[in-house]
CSV table of C-alpha atoms and ligand atoms in Angstrom, one decimal:
chain,number,residue,atom,x,y,z
A,65,UNK,CA,289.3,180.1,122.9
A,66,UNK,CA,286.3,178.4,124.6
A,67,UNK,CA,286.9,175.0,126.2
A,68,UNK,CA,285.4,171.9,124.7
A,69,UNK,CA,282.3,170.5,126.5
A,70,UNK,CA,282.2,166.8,126.7
A,71,UNK,CA,279.1,164.9,127.7
A,72,UNK,CA,279.1,161.2,128.7
A,73,UNK,CA,275.9,159.2,129.1
A,74,UNK,CA,276.3,156.3,131.5
A,75,UNK,CA,278.8,156.3,134.4
A,76,UNK,CA,280.1,152.7,134.9
A,77,UNK,CA,283.0,150.9,133.2
A,78,UNK,CA,282.9,152.5,129.7
A,79,UNK,CA,281.6,155.9,130.7
A,80,UNK,CA,284.0,156.6,133.5
A,81,UNK,CA,286.9,155.2,131.6
A,82,UNK,CA,286.1,157.7,128.8
A,83,UNK,CA,285.5,160.6,131.2
A,84,UNK,CA,288.8,160.0,133.0
A,85,UNK,CA,290.8,159.8,129.8
A,86,UNK,CA,289.2,163.1,128.6
A,87,UNK,CA,290.0,164.8,131.8
A,88,UNK,CA,293.6,163.7,131.6
A,89,UNK,CA,294.2,164.8,128.0
A,90,UNK,CA,292.0,167.9,128.0
A,91,UNK,CA,292.5,169.3,131.5
A,92,UNK,CA,290.7,172.6,130.7
A,93,UNK,CA,287.5,171.0,129.3
A,94,UNK,CA,284.2,170.6,131.0
A,95,UNK,CA,283.3,166.9,131.4
A,96,UNK,CA,279.7,166.1,132.4
A,97,UNK,CA,278.6,162.5,133.1
A,98,UNK,CA,274.8,161.8,133.2
A,99,UNK,CA,274.1,158.7,135.1
A,100,UNK,CA,270.5,157.7,135.7
A,101,UNK,CA,271.3,155.4,138.7
A,102,UNK,CA,272.6,156.2,142.1
A,103,UNK,CA,276.2,154.9,141.6
A,104,UNK,CA,279.0,155.2,139.1
A,105,UNK,CA,282.1,153.2,138.5
A,106,UNK,CA,281.3,149.9,140.3
A,107,UNK,CA,282.4,146.3,139.9
A,108,UNK,CA,279.3,144.6,138.6
A,109,UNK,CA,281.4,141.5,138.1
A,110,UNK,CA,282.0,141.2,141.9
A,111,UNK,CA,278.3,141.2,142.7
A,112,UNK,CA,278.0,137.4,143.0
A,113,UNK,CA,280.8,137.5,145.7
A,114,UNK,CA,279.0,140.3,147.5
A,115,UNK,CA,275.8,138.2,147.6
A,116,UNK,CA,277.7,135.1,148.7
A,117,UNK,CA,279.4,136.9,151.7
A,118,UNK,CA,277.1,138.3,154.3
A,119,UNK,CA,280.0,140.4,155.7
A,120,UNK,CA,280.7,142.1,152.4
A,121,UNK,CA,279.6,145.7,152.0
A,122,UNK,CA,278.0,147.3,149.0
A,123,UNK,CA,280.4,150.2,149.1
A,124,UNK,CA,283.3,147.7,148.7
A,125,UNK,CA,282.2,147.3,145.1
A,126,UNK,CA,282.5,150.9,144.3
A,127,UNK,CA,285.8,151.7,142.6
A,128,UNK,CA,285.2,155.5,142.4
A,129,UNK,CA,282.4,157.4,144.2
A,130,UNK,CA,280.6,160.3,142.5
A,131,UNK,CA,282.2,162.6,145.1
A,132,UNK,CA,285.7,161.4,144.4
A,133,UNK,CA,285.1,161.8,140.7
A,134,UNK,CA,283.9,165.4,141.2
A,135,UNK,CA,286.6,166.4,143.6
A,136,UNK,CA,289.7,164.4,142.6
A,137,UNK,CA,289.1,164.2,138.8
A,138,UNK,CA,287.0,167.4,138.4
A,139,UNK,CA,284.3,165.4,136.5
A,140,UNK,CA,280.8,166.8,136.8
A,141,UNK,CA,279.0,163.6,137.7
A,142,UNK,CA,275.2,164.1,137.8
A,143,UNK,CA,273.5,161.1,139.5
A,144,UNK,CA,269.8,160.4,138.9
A,145,UNK,CA,270.0,162.1,135.5
A,146,UNK,CA,268.5,160.0,132.8
A,147,UNK,CA,269.2,161.1,129.2
A,148,UNK,CA,265.9,161.0,127.3
A,149,UNK,CA,266.8,162.4,123.9
A,150,UNK,CA,269.9,163.5,121.9
A,151,UNK,CA,269.2,166.5,119.7
A,152,UNK,CA,272.0,166.1,117.1
A,153,UNK,CA,271.1,169.4,115.3
A,154,UNK,CA,271.4,171.5,118.4
A,155,UNK,CA,274.0,169.3,120.1
A,156,UNK,CA,271.9,168.9,123.2
A,157,UNK,CA,271.2,166.0,125.5
A,158,UNK,CA,267.9,166.3,127.1
A,159,UNK,CA,267.4,164.6,130.5
A,160,UNK,CA,265.0,164.0,133.3
A,161,UNK,CA,266.0,164.1,136.9
A,162,UNK,CA,264.9,161.3,139.3
A,163,UNK,CA,263.0,161.4,141.5
A,164,UNK,CA,261.9,165.0,141.0
A,165,UNK,CA,260.9,164.6,137.4
A,166,UNK,CA,262.5,167.9,136.6
A,167,UNK,CA,263.6,168.2,132.9
A,168,UNK,CA,266.6,169.9,131.5
A,169,UNK,CA,269.3,169.7,128.8
A,170,UNK,CA,273.1,170.0,128.5
A,171,UNK,CA,275.0,171.1,125.5
A,172,UNK,CA,277.9,169.0,124.0
A,173,UNK,CA,280.7,169.5,121.6
A,174,UNK,CA,281.6,165.8,121.8
A,175,UNK,CA,279.4,163.1,123.1
A,176,UNK,CA,280.1,159.6,124.4
A,177,UNK,CA,277.2,157.1,124.7
A,178,UNK,CA,278.0,154.5,127.3
A,179,UNK,CA,274.5,153.3,128.2
A,180,UNK,CA,275.5,149.7,128.7
A,181,UNK,CA,273.0,146.9,128.5
A,182,UNK,CA,269.9,145.6,130.3
A,183,UNK,CA,269.1,142.1,131.5
A,184,UNK,CA,266.8,140.2,129.1
A,185,UNK,CA,263.6,139.0,130.8
A,186,UNK,CA,261.5,136.6,128.6
A,187,UNK,CA,257.8,137.6,128.4
A,188,UNK,CA,256.3,134.7,130.5
A,189,UNK,CA,253.5,135.2,132.9
A,190,UNK,CA,254.7,136.1,136.3
A,191,UNK,CA,258.2,137.3,135.2
A,192,UNK,CA,257.4,140.7,136.7
A,193,UNK,CA,256.6,139.2,140.1
A,194,UNK,CA,258.3,140.4,143.3
A,195,UNK,CA,260.2,137.1,143.8
A,196,UNK,CA,261.8,137.4,140.3
A,197,UNK,CA,265.2,139.1,140.1
A,198,UNK,CA,267.8,140.0,137.5
A,199,UNK,CA,271.5,140.8,138.3
A,200,UNK,CA,272.8,143.7,136.3
A,201,UNK,CA,273.0,146.9,138.4
A,202,UNK,CA,274.3,147.4,141.9
A,203,UNK,CA,270.7,147.9,142.9
A,204,UNK,CA,269.8,144.4,141.6
A,205,UNK,CA,272.7,142.9,143.6
A,206,UNK,CA,271.5,144.7,146.7
A,207,UNK,CA,268.0,143.5,146.2
A,208,UNK,CA,269.1,139.9,145.9
A,209,UNK,CA,271.4,140.2,148.9
A,210,UNK,CA,268.7,141.8,151.1
A,211,UNK,CA,266.1,139.1,150.2
A,212,UNK,CA,268.6,136.4,151.2
A,213,UNK,CA,269.6,138.2,154.3
A,214,UNK,CA,265.9,137.9,155.6
A,215,UNK,CA,266.5,134.2,155.9
A,216,UNK,CA,263.3,133.5,154.0
A,217,UNK,CA,264.9,132.4,150.7
A,218,UNK,CA,265.4,128.6,151.2
A,219,UNK,CA,265.0,127.5,147.6
A,220,UNK,CA,266.0,129.3,144.4
A,221,UNK,CA,265.7,128.8,140.7
A,222,UNK,CA,268.2,130.3,138.3
A,223,UNK,CA,267.0,130.6,134.7
A,224,UNK,CA,269.9,130.5,132.3
A,225,UNK,CA,273.2,128.6,132.6
A,226,UNK,CA,275.7,131.0,131.3
A,227,UNK,CA,278.4,133.0,133.1
A,228,UNK,CA,276.1,134.9,135.6
A,229,UNK,CA,273.9,131.8,136.2
A,230,UNK,CA,276.9,129.6,137.0
A,231,UNK,CA,278.5,132.2,139.3
A,232,UNK,CA,275.2,132.7,141.1
A,233,UNK,CA,275.0,128.9,141.8
A,234,UNK,CA,278.1,129.2,143.9
A,235,UNK,CA,276.8,132.4,145.6
A,236,UNK,CA,273.4,130.9,146.5
A,237,UNK,CA,274.8,127.6,147.8
A,238,UNK,CA,277.3,129.6,149.9
A,239,UNK,CA,274.2,131.2,151.6
A,240,UNK,CA,272.6,127.8,152.2
A,241,UNK,CA,270.0,128.2,149.5
A,242,UNK,CA,268.9,125.0,147.7
A,243,UNK,CA,269.5,125.9,144.1
A,244,UNK,CA,268.1,124.6,140.8
A,245,UNK,CA,269.7,125.7,137.6
A,246,UNK,CA,267.3,125.6,134.6
A,247,UNK,CA,268.4,125.9,131.0
A,248,UNK,CA,266.6,125.8,127.7
A,249,UNK,CA,269.6,124.0,126.3
A,250,UNK,CA,270.7,120.5,127.2
A,251,UNK,CA,273.8,121.6,129.1
A,252,UNK,CA,275.3,124.7,130.7
A,253,UNK,CA,277.9,127.1,129.2
A,254,UNK,CA,276.9,127.0,125.5
A,255,UNK,CA,279.8,126.6,123.1
A,256,UNK,CA,282.1,124.8,125.5
A,257,UNK,CA,283.6,121.4,124.6
A,258,UNK,CA,281.4,118.5,125.8
A,259,UNK,CA,284.1,117.0,128.0
A,260,UNK,CA,284.6,120.3,129.8
A,261,UNK,CA,280.9,120.7,130.2
A,262,UNK,CA,280.8,117.2,131.7
A,263,UNK,CA,283.3,118.4,134.4
A,264,UNK,CA,281.2,121.5,135.0
A,265,UNK,CA,278.0,119.5,135.5
A,266,UNK,CA,279.8,117.1,137.9
A,267,UNK,CA,281.0,120.2,139.9
A,268,UNK,CA,277.4,121.5,140.1
A,269,UNK,CA,276.2,118.1,141.3
A,270,UNK,CA,279.0,117.8,143.9
A,271,UNK,CA,277.8,121.0,145.4
A,272,UNK,CA,274.2,120.0,145.5
A,273,UNK,CA,273.0,122.2,142.5
A,274,UNK,CA,270.3,120.4,140.5
A,275,UNK,CA,270.6,121.1,136.8
A,276,UNK,CA,267.6,120.8,134.6
A,277,UNK,CA,268.3,121.0,130.8
A,278,UNK,CA,266.0,121.3,127.8
A,279,UNK,CA,263.3,123.1,129.8
A,280,UNK,CA,260.8,125.7,128.7
A,281,UNK,CA,259.4,128.0,131.4
A,282,UNK,CA,255.6,128.4,131.1
A,283,UNK,CA,254.8,130.6,134.1
A,284,UNK,CA,256.3,131.9,137.3
A,285,UNK,CA,254.4,132.5,140.5
A,286,UNK,CA,255.1,133.2,144.1
A,287,UNK,CA,255.7,129.5,144.8
A,288,UNK,CA,258.1,128.8,141.9
A,289,UNK,CA,258.4,128.0,138.2
A,290,UNK,CA,256.1,126.0,136.0
A,291,UNK,CA,258.0,124.1,133.3
A,292,UNK,CA,256.4,122.1,130.5
A,293,UNK,CA,256.2,118.9,132.6
A,294,UNK,CA,256.9,119.8,136.2
A,295,UNK,CA,256.8,122.5,138.8
A,296,UNK,CA,259.9,123.6,140.6
A,297,UNK,CA,259.3,125.3,144.0
A,298,UNK,CA,261.3,128.4,144.7
A,299,UNK,CA,261.2,131.4,147.0
A,300,UNK,CA,263.5,133.3,144.6
A,301,UNK,CA,263.8,133.2,140.8
A,302,UNK,CA,266.9,134.8,139.2
A,303,UNK,CA,266.6,135.4,135.5
A,304,UNK,CA,270.1,135.1,133.9
A,305,UNK,CA,269.2,134.7,130.3
A,306,UNK,CA,271.6,137.3,128.8
A,307,UNK,CA,271.4,141.0,128.0
A,308,UNK,CA,270.4,143.4,125.4
A,309,UNK,CA,272.3,146.6,124.5
A,310,UNK,CA,270.7,149.9,125.5
A,311,UNK,CA,270.5,151.5,122.1
A,312,UNK,CA,267.2,153.4,121.9
A,313,UNK,CA,268.7,156.8,122.6
A,314,UNK,CA,271.2,156.4,119.8
A,315,UNK,CA,268.7,154.8,117.5
A,316,UNK,CA,266.2,157.6,118.0
A,317,UNK,CA,268.9,160.1,117.2
A,318,UNK,CA,269.5,158.4,113.9
A,319,UNK,CA,272.8,156.8,114.9
A,320,UNK,CA,273.5,153.7,113.0
A,321,UNK,CA,273.2,150.3,114.7
A,322,UNK,CA,275.2,147.3,113.7
A,323,UNK,CA,273.9,143.9,112.5
A,324,UNK,CA,274.2,142.6,116.1
A,325,UNK,CA,271.8,145.3,117.4
A,326,UNK,CA,274.5,147.3,119.2
A,327,UNK,CA,275.7,150.7,118.2
A,328,UNK,CA,277.9,150.6,115.1
A,329,UNK,CA,281.4,152.2,115.6
A,330,UNK,CA,284.6,152.5,113.7
A,331,UNK,CA,288.0,151.5,115.3
A,332,UNK,CA,288.1,154.9,116.9
A,333,UNK,CA,284.8,154.1,118.6
A,334,UNK,CA,283.1,156.9,116.7
A,335,UNK,CA,279.5,156.3,115.6
A,336,UNK,CA,278.0,157.1,112.3
A,337,UNK,CA,277.7,160.7,113.6
A,338,UNK,CA,280.9,162.7,113.7
A,339,UNK,CA,281.8,163.8,117.2
A,340,UNK,CA,279.6,161.1,118.8
A,341,UNK,CA,281.3,158.1,120.2
A,342,UNK,CA,279.9,154.9,121.8
A,343,UNK,CA,281.6,152.4,124.2
A,344,UNK,CA,281.0,149.4,126.3
A,345,UNK,CA,278.1,147.0,126.4
A,346,UNK,CA,276.0,149.3,124.1
A,347,UNK,CA,278.5,149.2,121.3
A,348,UNK,CA,279.8,146.5,119.0
A,349,UNK,CA,283.4,145.5,118.4
A,350,UNK,CA,285.4,144.1,115.6
A,351,UNK,CA,286.7,140.5,115.9
A,352,UNK,CA,290.4,140.5,115.6
A,353,UNK,CA,290.7,137.2,113.8
A,354,UNK,CA,287.8,137.6,111.4
A,355,UNK,CA,287.5,141.3,111.1
A,356,UNK,CA,283.8,141.0,111.5
A,357,UNK,CA,281.5,143.0,113.7
A,358,UNK,CA,280.7,141.2,116.9
A,359,UNK,CA,278.9,141.9,120.2
A,360,UNK,CA,281.1,141.0,123.1
A,361,UNK,CA,279.7,142.7,126.3
A,362,UNK,CA,282.4,142.2,128.9
A,363,UNK,CA,284.0,144.4,131.5
A,364,UNK,CA,287.4,144.0,130.0
A,365,UNK,CA,286.2,145.2,126.7
A,366,UNK,CA,284.0,148.1,128.1
A,367,UNK,CA,287.0,149.6,129.9
A,368,UNK,CA,289.1,149.5,126.8
A,369,UNK,CA,286.3,150.8,124.6
A,370,UNK,CA,285.8,153.7,127.0
A,371,UNK,CA,289.5,154.5,127.1
A,372,UNK,CA,289.7,154.5,123.2
A,373,UNK,CA,286.5,156.6,122.9
A,374,UNK,CA,287.7,159.1,125.5
A,375,UNK,CA,291.1,159.5,123.9
A,376,UNK,CA,289.6,160.0,120.4
A,377,UNK,CA,287.0,162.4,121.7
A,378,UNK,CA,289.9,164.4,123.3
A,379,UNK,CA,291.7,164.2,119.9
A,380,UNK,CA,294.4,161.8,121.0
A,381,UNK,CA,294.2,159.4,118.0
A,382,UNK,CA,294.1,155.7,118.9
A,383,UNK,CA,292.4,152.6,117.7
A,384,UNK,CA,290.6,149.7,119.4
A,385,UNK,CA,292.5,146.6,118.2
A,386,UNK,CA,289.5,144.2,118.4
A,387,UNK,CA,288.3,141.4,120.6
A,388,UNK,CA,288.9,137.7,120.7
A,389,UNK,CA,286.2,136.8,123.2
A,390,UNK,CA,288.4,135.9,126.1
A,391,UNK,CA,286.3,135.2,129.2
A,392,UNK,CA,286.5,133.2,132.4
A,393,UNK,CA,284.7,132.4,135.6
A,394,UNK,CA,284.9,130.5,138.8
A,395,UNK,CA,282.1,128.0,139.7
A,396,UNK,CA,282.7,126.5,143.1
A,397,UNK,CA,286.2,124.9,142.9
A,398,UNK,CA,286.4,125.1,139.1
A,399,UNK,CA,288.1,127.7,137.0
A,400,UNK,CA,286.5,127.9,133.6
A,401,UNK,CA,288.0,129.9,130.7
A,402,UNK,CA,288.0,130.4,127.0
A,403,UNK,CA,289.6,132.6,124.4
A,404,UNK,CA,289.3,132.9,120.6
A,405,UNK,CA,286.8,130.8,118.6
A,406,UNK,CA,285.1,127.5,119.2
A,407,UNK,CA,285.1,125.0,116.3
A,408,UNK,CA,281.5,125.9,115.4
A,409,UNK,CA,282.3,129.6,115.3
A,410,UNK,CA,285.4,129.0,113.3
A,411,UNK,CA,283.5,126.9,110.8
A,412,UNK,CA,280.9,129.6,110.4
A,413,UNK,CA,283.7,132.0,109.5
A,414,UNK,CA,285.0,129.8,106.8
A,415,UNK,CA,287.9,128.2,108.6
A,416,UNK,CA,288.6,124.4,108.6
A,417,UNK,CA,288.8,123.9,112.3
A,418,UNK,CA,290.7,121.0,113.9
A,419,UNK,CA,290.3,120.4,117.6
A,420,UNK,CA,292.0,118.4,120.3
A,421,UNK,CA,291.1,117.7,123.9
A,422,UNK,CA,293.8,116.8,126.4
A,423,UNK,CA,294.2,116.5,130.1
A,424,UNK,CA,297.5,117.5,131.8
A,425,UNK,CA,298.6,118.4,135.2
A,426,UNK,CA,298.7,121.9,136.8
A,427,UNK,CA,302.1,121.2,138.4
A,428,UNK,CA,305.1,119.0,137.9
A,429,UNK,CA,305.4,115.3,138.7
A,430,UNK,CA,306.3,114.9,142.3
A,431,UNK,CA,305.0,118.2,143.4
A,432,UNK,CA,302.4,117.5,146.2
A,433,UNK,CA,299.6,119.7,145.0
A,434,UNK,CA,298.5,119.0,141.5
A,435,UNK,CA,295.2,119.1,139.7
A,436,UNK,CA,294.2,118.0,136.2
A,437,UNK,CA,293.6,120.7,133.7
A,438,UNK,CA,291.5,120.0,130.6
A,439,UNK,CA,292.4,121.9,127.5
A,440,UNK,CA,290.4,122.0,124.2
A,441,UNK,CA,292.4,123.8,121.5
A,442,UNK,CA,291.4,124.6,117.9
A,443,UNK,CA,293.5,125.6,114.9
A,444,UNK,CA,292.8,126.1,111.2
A,445,UNK,CA,293.9,123.2,109.0
A,446,UNK,CA,294.6,125.4,106.0
A,447,UNK,CA,296.8,128.0,107.6
A,448,UNK,CA,297.8,126.4,110.9
A,449,UNK,CA,296.6,129.5,112.7
A,450,UNK,CA,295.8,129.0,116.3
A,451,UNK,CA,292.1,130.0,116.7
A,452,UNK,CA,291.2,129.4,120.3
A,453,UNK,CA,291.1,127.3,123.4
A,454,UNK,CA,289.0,126.5,126.4
A,455,UNK,CA,290.1,125.2,129.8
A,456,UNK,CA,288.7,123.8,132.9
A,457,UNK,CA,290.4,122.8,136.2
A,458,UNK,CA,290.7,123.4,139.9
A,459,UNK,CA,293.9,125.4,139.6
A,460,UNK,CA,296.0,127.2,137.1
A,461,UNK,CA,293.4,127.8,134.5
A,462,UNK,CA,292.3,131.4,134.9
A,463,UNK,CA,295.7,132.9,134.2
A,464,UNK,CA,296.9,130.2,131.9
A,465,UNK,CA,294.2,131.0,129.3
A,466,UNK,CA,295.8,134.3,128.8
A,467,UNK,CA,298.9,132.7,127.3
A,468,UNK,CA,296.7,131.3,124.6
A,469,UNK,CA,294.9,134.7,124.4
A,470,UNK,CA,298.1,136.5,123.6
A,471,UNK,CA,298.9,134.0,120.8
A,472,UNK,CA,295.5,134.2,119.2
A,473,UNK,CA,295.6,138.0,119.6
A,474,UNK,CA,298.9,138.1,117.8
A,475,UNK,CA,297.8,135.7,115.0
A,476,UNK,CA,300.4,133.0,115.9
A,477,UNK,CA,300.3,129.6,114.1
A,478,UNK,CA,300.2,126.4,116.1
A,479,UNK,CA,303.8,125.7,115.1
A,480,UNK,CA,304.9,129.1,116.6
A,481,UNK,CA,302.7,128.6,119.7
A,482,UNK,CA,303.9,125.0,120.4
A,483,UNK,CA,307.4,126.4,121.0
A,484,UNK,CA,306.5,129.4,123.1
A,485,UNK,CA,309.2,130.1,125.7
A,486,UNK,CA,307.0,129.8,128.8
A,487,UNK,CA,308.5,129.9,132.3
A,488,UNK,CA,308.5,126.7,134.3
A,489,UNK,CA,309.0,125.6,137.9
A,490,UNK,CA,307.4,122.5,139.5
A,491,UNK,CA,304.7,124.3,141.7
A,492,UNK,CA,303.3,126.1,138.7
A,493,UNK,CA,303.4,123.7,135.7
A,494,UNK,CA,305.0,120.5,134.3
A,495,UNK,CA,308.0,121.2,132.1
A,496,UNK,CA,305.6,121.0,129.1
A,497,UNK,CA,302.9,123.3,130.1
A,498,UNK,CA,299.3,122.0,129.5
A,499,UNK,CA,298.7,124.6,126.8
A,500,UNK,CA,301.9,123.4,125.0
A,501,UNK,CA,300.9,119.8,125.4
A,502,UNK,CA,297.6,120.6,123.7
A,503,UNK,CA,299.5,122.6,121.0
A,504,UNK,CA,301.8,119.7,120.3
A,505,UNK,CA,299.0,117.2,120.0
A,506,UNK,CA,297.1,119.6,117.7
A,507,UNK,CA,300.3,120.1,115.6
A,508,UNK,CA,300.4,116.3,115.1
A,509,UNK,CA,296.7,116.1,114.2
A,510,UNK,CA,297.1,119.0,111.7
A,511,UNK,CA,299.9,117.1,110.0
A,512,UNK,CA,298.0,113.9,109.6
B,237,FAD,C1,276.9,139.6,137.6
B,237,FAD,C2,277.9,140.1,136.6
B,237,FAD,C3,279.1,139.5,136.5
B,237,FAD,C4,280.0,139.9,135.5
B,237,FAD,N1,281.3,139.3,135.4
B,237,FAD,C5,282.1,139.7,134.5
B,237,FAD,C6,283.5,139.2,134.5
B,237,FAD,O1,283.8,138.4,135.3
B,237,FAD,N2,284.3,139.6,133.5
B,237,FAD,C7,283.9,140.6,132.6
B,237,FAD,O2,284.8,140.9,131.7
B,237,FAD,N3,282.7,141.1,132.6
B,237,FAD,C8,281.8,140.7,133.5
B,237,FAD,N4,280.5,141.3,133.6
B,237,FAD,C9,280.2,142.3,132.5
B,237,FAD,C10,280.6,143.7,132.9
B,237,FAD,O3,280.1,144.0,134.2
B,237,FAD,C11,280.0,144.7,131.9
B,237,FAD,O4,280.5,144.3,130.6
B,237,FAD,C12,280.3,146.1,132.2
B,237,FAD,O5,279.7,146.5,133.4
B,237,FAD,C13,279.8,147.0,131.0
B,237,FAD,O6,280.1,148.3,131.4
B,237,FAD,P1,279.3,149.5,130.7
B,237,FAD,O7,279.8,150.8,131.3
B,237,FAD,O8,279.4,149.3,129.2
B,237,FAD,O9,277.8,149.3,131.0
B,237,FAD,P2,276.9,149.2,132.3
B,237,FAD,O10,277.7,148.6,133.4
B,237,FAD,O11,275.6,148.6,131.9
B,237,FAD,O12,276.7,150.7,132.7
B,237,FAD,C14,275.9,151.6,131.9
B,237,FAD,C15,275.4,152.7,132.8
B,237,FAD,O13,274.6,153.6,132.0
B,237,FAD,C16,273.5,154.0,132.7
B,237,FAD,N5,272.5,154.5,131.7
B,237,FAD,C17,271.8,153.7,130.8
B,237,FAD,N6,271.0,154.5,130.1
B,237,FAD,C18,271.1,155.7,130.6
B,237,FAD,C19,270.5,157.0,130.2
B,237,FAD,N7,269.5,157.0,129.3
B,237,FAD,N8,270.8,158.1,130.9
B,237,FAD,C20,271.8,158.0,131.9
B,237,FAD,N9,272.4,156.9,132.3
B,237,FAD,C21,272.1,155.8,131.6
B,237,FAD,C22,273.1,152.8,133.5
B,237,FAD,O14,272.3,153.3,134.6
B,237,FAD,C23,274.4,152.2,133.9
B,237,FAD,O15,274.8,152.7,135.1
B,237,FAD,C24,279.6,140.9,134.5
B,237,FAD,C25,278.3,141.5,134.6
B,237,FAD,C26,277.5,141.1,135.6
B,237,FAD,C27,276.1,141.7,135.7
């Protein structure tokens, strides 16, 4: 019997997770990974910290090198190979090699598309200029770091106040760069509770970041950014206005896209074409609470997508259980986190959301080091189901959000959650943990 030939397009979180699972469960198979870039399997999420720290090395971000994958895992990683077309009739992936331009093709029995996403750059004049950067690939991170290392970047503008924009504020300030954060919206971190956003804005101000909201960028040039009513000088402009899934290969091959624009998949991560799977930032997910298709491009999700796609490709049946949009970040001394739905999202999905906002302490009374934690929590009035939470604080937020994530994931009601048996000791929480305090207040509000 001939062995199965698997081809994976894209070699970062989703692609390498899939390739590794296939190798483990189909040891005799041939596994080819086509990666157009120069690296596989790196931590994109750590790039802001690499930029912030002049001592950090690019190699430290690489989890598994191409050589290690080839020799230790027997995965045929081909760097500089850009897939250009999928011929579904002949089961071939055509590619072009960089920089030689040589063309070729590879046959597949089972295919995994893990092409990720690309940074979105709005079409304004000057957006292609040499002082304009995005942060998506390792090369992007390297380019930003090298520019800062010259010592010539004294002022920077970040366009977009989401996760990457907020993390880059900290990185740039750490490098002594005067930073202006510009958003088309009135406040950073869309969807967060206004009180939590107020705390985030205060943190930015404390660290010298100027926030400019409700701004439209007209043009960008080598001296800075022209807004509707003012000009902001900058040696570097970082565009952090979100991403778009890389779906053209799949689309051109006739693979169905979902309503969010990413590749449509079933719970086995199989696309509309049998034997072709998709995973990571190029693919959609199902929301665990609403059962609707959503696009949640995160590293946590990409790794799990890849694992599930790889297992199913290797005929080890498993299902992706869905996402609940859990995410977190650090911005200077603040931990910022969310899980589940916001009240607006819940309302759009037909729930009757009830929300509370509380402030509690990260540690017990009398314990010397304590910090306030703000919790906004939402539940459905009709069913009492816990729908989500957001948190901000200087300590104890990033891990604590995962308690709520577990409850939302499992479909717990607020009554069940309010009595969760959480561990307690004074350095780590008050006897009523902040998430339980929020749950108890929410319980009361639901009963009113
Ligand atoms: C600065 C930053 C911070 C982040 N922080 C977090 C965080 O804290 N937590 C979190 O959960 N997530 C975070 N993320 C998101 C996370 O990094 C992504 O969700 C994850 O990298 C997605 O992995 P992926 O494999 O799906 O796609 P990608 O990482 O985009 O990789 C896709 C790969 O496919 C290759 N490719 C594309 N097209 C082709 C082709 N035609 N032929 C061959 N190869 C191709 C690309 O070169 C690329 O290497 C962050 C992202 C960034 C940029």
